[in-house]
Structures are given as structure tokens and as C-alpha cells.
Amino acid sequence: IVVFAERDLDAVRPTAGGAIVTRVPLTVDIPEQPLDPVGSEPPTIVFVGSFGHPPNVDAALWLAGTIFPRVAELVPEARLELVGHAPGDQVRALARGAITVHASVPDVTPYLDRAAVVVAPIRIGGSMRMKVLESLAAGKALVASPRAAEGVEELAGEQLLIAVDADEMVDALTSLLLDPARRRGLAESARRWAESNLGWERGVAAFEELYDTFGGIRGR
């Protein structure tokens, strides 16, 4: 049995019935060059996700309806961009004023590049989020909910900010929008961590070790 997060090992082993349970780390493409660690003006918060996935719809509604209005009171020039595949009527209706919805774009890189902050405000569902790992690999300042940060919780404060509720989400986003130097520091730390931990070589090595284990079992 293969799991991708350390916390899943303890959860799965008691019910595995003696089967081998091992962790293979998730990997992502590491861009040759990081994206802009600060972003461009006006300061923009970007949320990327497929809007055919209910947790992303819930996150977009919460972000646009509850979080962003409070951020905009403190940072009037702030913008919010929701970027993703197949936004339904609920998500499309969020586009107003400083909020823009970009549907089914061919490449999310330009939106991430100009983002001051990338946000992952997932409240429901589970498992590690590839978009979180991709943002770290791209070298962007990232604010995530505990759900979105599952599997990388140990990075809190150094490579990303974790916000447990609406107040913390507003505070984290606002503080980063107002502090380009802090955005840069968080983004550069995220990129360094990703280069050491998310490359495909690490995943390949883990699978090779797993196959070697199978070979040893067959040889007994």
C-alpha cells in the first residue's frame, strides 16, 4: 500500500492486515526559473483550482464572499483573481469590482507570476493538494488553510503561512500584501525547499526502493 503523506502511514498501518505500507513522496515539475517572488501591481491574490471540484467551489465562495471583502477594507487597491477550469454559475457570479474569474485558461503561469500572494483556502475534502506543491515549486508567497496544507504542515511560518480560520486568513493575506520584503522571503524559502524535496528524482528513488523491497520478498 502506497501513501503520499507521512501522517497517512499511522492511519493505514493498523488496518493493512500485514501488507507493506510505505510512503512515496509526491513530486512536481520544478520550473527552471522561479516566478516573480513579489508579483506586480496592483497587489493581487490568486486562487487556482478546477471548479468542477466541490471543495474548490466552496473555497472560492468563502474567499470571495467572506475573506476578500475584509482584505479590501485594509488594502483598497487589492485584487482577487479566481483561475480555473469549468467555473459554474456560482463561481462566475463572483466576478465583480476587484474580483475577476478566469475560466479554463491554457496556462496558469502568467496569473501566478503576477500574483502578490497565492491562496489555497480549502475547507472540505482531504489529501495533499498539488496546487500547493506547485506554488511552492514556483517560488510564490502562499497562504493555505490547514486542509490545503495537509502533508506540508511543518513548513508553516518559513515556506508558507497556514491560516486556521477567517480572521487568520485575512491577517495573513493583508500582512503579505502590505509587505513585499516578507513576500520575497517566504517565496524564496519555498523555492529552496521545493528544489530539495519535490523534484522527480526523489519520487523515482522512493519507487526504486519499493521495487527492491518487493524483489527481496519474492526471493525469500
Short mmCIF file of C-alpha atoms in Angstrom, two decimals, residues 17-209:
data_model
loop_
_atom_site.label_atom_id
_atom_site.label_comp_id
_atom_site.label_asym_id
_atom_site.label_seq_id
_atom_site.Cartn_x
_atom_site.Cartn_y
_atom_site.Cartn_z
CA GLY A 17 -3.67 -6.64 7.52
CA GLY A 18 0.07 -7.20 7.41
CA ALA A 19 0.55 -5.62 3.99
CA ILE A 20 3.57 -3.44 3.39
CA VAL A 21 2.68 0.22 3.82
CA THR A 22 5.19 2.73 2.52
CA ARG A 23 5.32 6.41 1.73
CA VAL A 24 6.28 7.70 -1.69
CA PRO A 25 6.60 11.50 -1.68
CA LEU A 26 4.58 13.48 -4.18
CA THR A 27 6.70 15.25 -6.75
CA VAL A 28 6.07 18.10 -9.17
CA ASP A 29 7.91 19.75 -12.02
CA ILE A 30 10.34 22.33 -10.69
CA PRO A 31 10.37 25.29 -13.11
CA GLU A 32 13.84 26.09 -14.39
CA GLN A 33 13.40 29.62 -13.08
CA PRO A 34 11.15 30.68 -10.20
CA LEU A 35 8.31 33.08 -10.86
CA ASP A 36 8.31 36.68 -9.63
CA PRO A 37 8.54 36.34 -5.83
CA VAL A 38 6.84 39.70 -5.24
CA GLY A 39 4.29 39.97 -8.04
CA SER A 40 3.20 43.03 -9.95
CA GLU A 41 0.91 45.97 -9.20
CA PRO A 42 -1.86 46.22 -8.21
CA PRO A 43 -1.31 43.63 -5.48
CA THR A 44 -3.28 40.55 -6.47
CA ILE A 45 -4.40 37.44 -4.61
CA VAL A 46 -4.71 34.41 -6.90
CA PHE A 47 -6.60 31.17 -6.27
CA VAL A 48 -6.09 28.40 -8.83
CA GLY A 49 -8.19 25.24 -8.97
CA SER A 50 -10.62 23.20 -11.02
CA PHE A 51 -14.11 24.48 -10.32
CA GLY A 52 -15.63 21.15 -11.22
CA HIS A 53 -14.33 20.02 -7.82
CA PRO A 54 -16.77 20.93 -4.99
CA PRO A 55 -14.06 21.79 -2.41
CA ASN A 56 -12.68 24.40 -4.82
CA VAL A 57 -16.13 25.89 -5.36
CA ASP A 58 -16.64 26.14 -1.60
CA ALA A 59 -13.21 27.74 -1.25
CA ALA A 60 -13.90 30.29 -3.98
CA LEU A 61 -17.25 31.27 -2.45
CA TRP A 62 -15.71 31.68 1.01
CA LEU A 63 -12.72 33.57 -0.32
CA ALA A 64 -14.70 35.99 -2.46
CA GLY A 65 -17.68 36.38 -0.15
CA THR A 66 -16.10 36.48 3.30
CA ILE A 67 -12.32 36.86 3.17
CA PHE A 68 -11.59 39.24 0.32
CA PRO A 69 -14.07 42.00 1.31
CA ARG A 70 -12.29 42.26 4.67
CA VAL A 71 -8.89 42.31 2.98
CA ALA A 72 -10.05 45.03 0.59
CA GLU A 73 -11.08 47.22 3.51
CA LEU A 74 -7.47 47.17 4.69
CA VAL A 75 -5.80 47.14 1.26
CA PRO A 76 -8.19 49.04 -1.05
CA GLU A 77 -6.03 48.52 -4.13
CA ALA A 78 -6.04 44.72 -3.72
CA ARG A 79 -7.40 42.47 -6.46
CA LEU A 80 -8.61 38.86 -6.41
CA GLU A 81 -8.33 36.51 -9.38
CA LEU A 82 -10.05 33.10 -9.45
CA VAL A 83 -8.42 30.96 -12.12
CA GLY A 84 -9.60 27.52 -13.10
CA HIS A 85 -11.40 25.05 -15.29
CA ALA A 86 -15.17 24.96 -15.69
CA PRO A 87 -16.46 27.60 -13.27
CA GLY A 88 -20.19 27.20 -12.83
CA ASP A 89 -22.77 29.92 -12.36
CA GLN A 90 -21.97 30.29 -8.65
CA VAL A 91 -18.31 31.00 -9.31
CA ARG A 92 -18.89 33.16 -12.39
CA ALA A 93 -21.28 35.31 -10.36
CA LEU A 94 -18.40 36.23 -8.04
CA ALA A 95 -16.84 38.40 -10.76
CA ARG A 96 -17.46 41.99 -9.76
CA GLY A 97 -15.43 45.05 -8.89
CA ALA A 98 -11.95 43.93 -7.86
CA ILE A 99 -12.75 40.22 -8.36
CA THR A 100 -12.08 38.55 -11.72
CA VAL A 101 -12.90 34.99 -12.79
CA HIS A 102 -10.68 33.45 -15.48
CA ALA A 103 -12.22 30.31 -16.98
CA SER A 104 -10.28 27.41 -18.47
CA VAL A 105 -7.11 29.33 -19.29
CA PRO A 106 -4.48 27.48 -21.36
CA ASP A 107 -1.71 28.26 -18.87
CA VAL A 108 -1.98 29.49 -15.27
CA THR A 109 1.67 30.61 -15.16
CA PRO A 110 1.05 34.27 -16.11
CA TYR A 111 -1.54 34.60 -13.35
CA LEU A 112 0.74 33.04 -10.76
CA ASP A 113 3.68 35.14 -11.92
CA ARG A 114 1.92 38.44 -11.33
CA ALA A 115 0.30 37.31 -8.06
CA ALA A 116 1.44 39.02 -4.89
CA VAL A 117 0.06 36.08 -2.91
CA VAL A 118 -1.25 32.67 -3.91
CA VAL A 119 -4.00 31.36 -1.65
CA ALA A 120 -5.38 27.86 -1.05
CA PRO A 121 -8.44 28.33 1.21
CA ILE A 122 -9.74 24.75 1.08
CA ARG A 123 -12.18 23.92 3.90
CA ILE A 124 -13.53 20.49 2.92
CA GLY A 125 -12.02 17.32 1.50
CA GLY A 126 -8.64 15.79 2.22
CA SER A 127 -5.26 14.70 0.79
CA MET A 128 -2.29 16.74 -0.32
CA ARG A 129 -3.00 19.50 -2.83
CA MET A 130 -0.85 19.50 -5.95
CA LYS A 131 -1.53 23.21 -6.48
CA VAL A 132 0.07 23.92 -3.10
CA LEU A 133 3.19 21.98 -4.06
CA GLU A 134 3.29 23.65 -7.47
CA SER A 135 3.09 27.10 -5.87
CA LEU A 136 5.99 26.24 -3.57
CA ALA A 137 7.99 24.98 -6.56
CA ALA A 138 7.23 28.16 -8.49
CA GLY A 139 8.58 30.26 -5.64
CA LYS A 140 5.44 32.18 -4.65
CA ALA A 141 4.27 33.51 -1.30
CA LEU A 142 1.48 31.15 -0.25
CA VAL A 143 -1.30 31.26 2.34
CA ALA A 144 -3.11 27.96 2.90
CA SER A 145 -5.80 26.54 5.12
CA PRO A 146 -4.91 23.50 7.26
CA ARG A 147 -6.81 21.28 4.80
CA ALA A 148 -4.83 22.60 1.85
CA ALA A 149 -1.53 22.27 3.71
CA GLU A 150 -2.05 18.64 4.76
CA GLY A 151 1.27 16.87 4.35
CA VAL A 152 3.40 20.03 4.47
CA GLU A 153 2.29 21.41 7.83
CA GLU A 154 5.90 21.53 9.00
CA LEU A 155 6.57 24.37 6.56
CA ALA A 156 4.30 26.80 8.41
CA GLY A 157 5.92 30.14 9.05
CA GLU A 158 9.03 29.53 6.96
CA GLN A 159 7.88 28.44 3.49
CA LEU A 160 4.15 29.18 3.70
CA LEU A 161 1.59 30.66 6.06
CA ILE A 162 -1.22 28.50 7.44
CA ALA A 163 -4.46 30.23 8.44
CA VAL A 164 -6.90 28.19 10.53
CA ASP A 165 -9.94 30.48 10.29
CA ALA A 166 -11.28 33.59 8.58
CA ASP A 167 -9.53 36.01 10.93
CA GLU A 168 -6.15 34.37 10.40
CA MET A 169 -6.71 34.19 6.65
CA VAL A 170 -7.48 37.91 6.48
CA ASP A 171 -4.48 38.75 8.67
CA ALA A 172 -2.08 36.58 6.65
CA LEU A 173 -3.20 37.88 3.27
CA THR A 174 -3.23 41.50 4.40
CA SER A 175 0.20 41.33 6.01
CA LEU A 176 1.75 39.85 2.88
CA LEU A 177 0.06 42.31 0.53
CA LEU A 178 1.48 45.17 2.58
CA ASP A 179 4.99 43.74 2.92
CA PRO A 180 6.82 42.94 -0.35
CA ALA A 181 10.01 42.04 1.51
CA ARG A 182 8.17 39.39 3.52
CA ARG A 183 6.59 38.03 0.35
CA ARG A 184 10.02 37.73 -1.22
CA GLY A 185 11.49 35.97 1.81
CA LEU A 186 8.63 33.47 2.02
CA ALA A 187 8.72 32.81 -1.73
CA GLU A 188 12.47 32.29 -1.88
CA SER A 189 12.37 29.95 1.11
CA ALA A 190 9.54 27.98 -0.53
CA ARG A 191 11.55 27.62 -3.72
CA ARG A 192 14.64 26.39 -1.88
CA TRP A 193 12.58 23.80 -0.02
CA ALA A 194 10.90 22.64 -3.23
CA GLU A 195 14.21 22.21 -5.02
CA SER A 196 15.40 19.92 -2.21
CA ASN A 197 12.18 18.00 -1.64
CA LEU A 198 9.82 17.97 -4.60
CA GLY A 199 11.94 17.00 -7.62
CA TRP A 200 11.08 13.88 -9.62
CA GLU A 201 14.39 12.26 -8.66
CA ARG A 202 13.18 11.85 -5.08
CA GLY A 203 9.99 10.13 -6.14
CA VAL A 204 11.81 7.82 -8.56
CA ALA A 205 14.27 6.83 -5.83
CA ALA A 206 11.39 6.02 -3.47
CA PHE A 207 9.72 3.79 -6.06
CA GLU A 208 13.01 2.04 -6.82
CA GLU A 209 13.42 1.32 -3.12
#
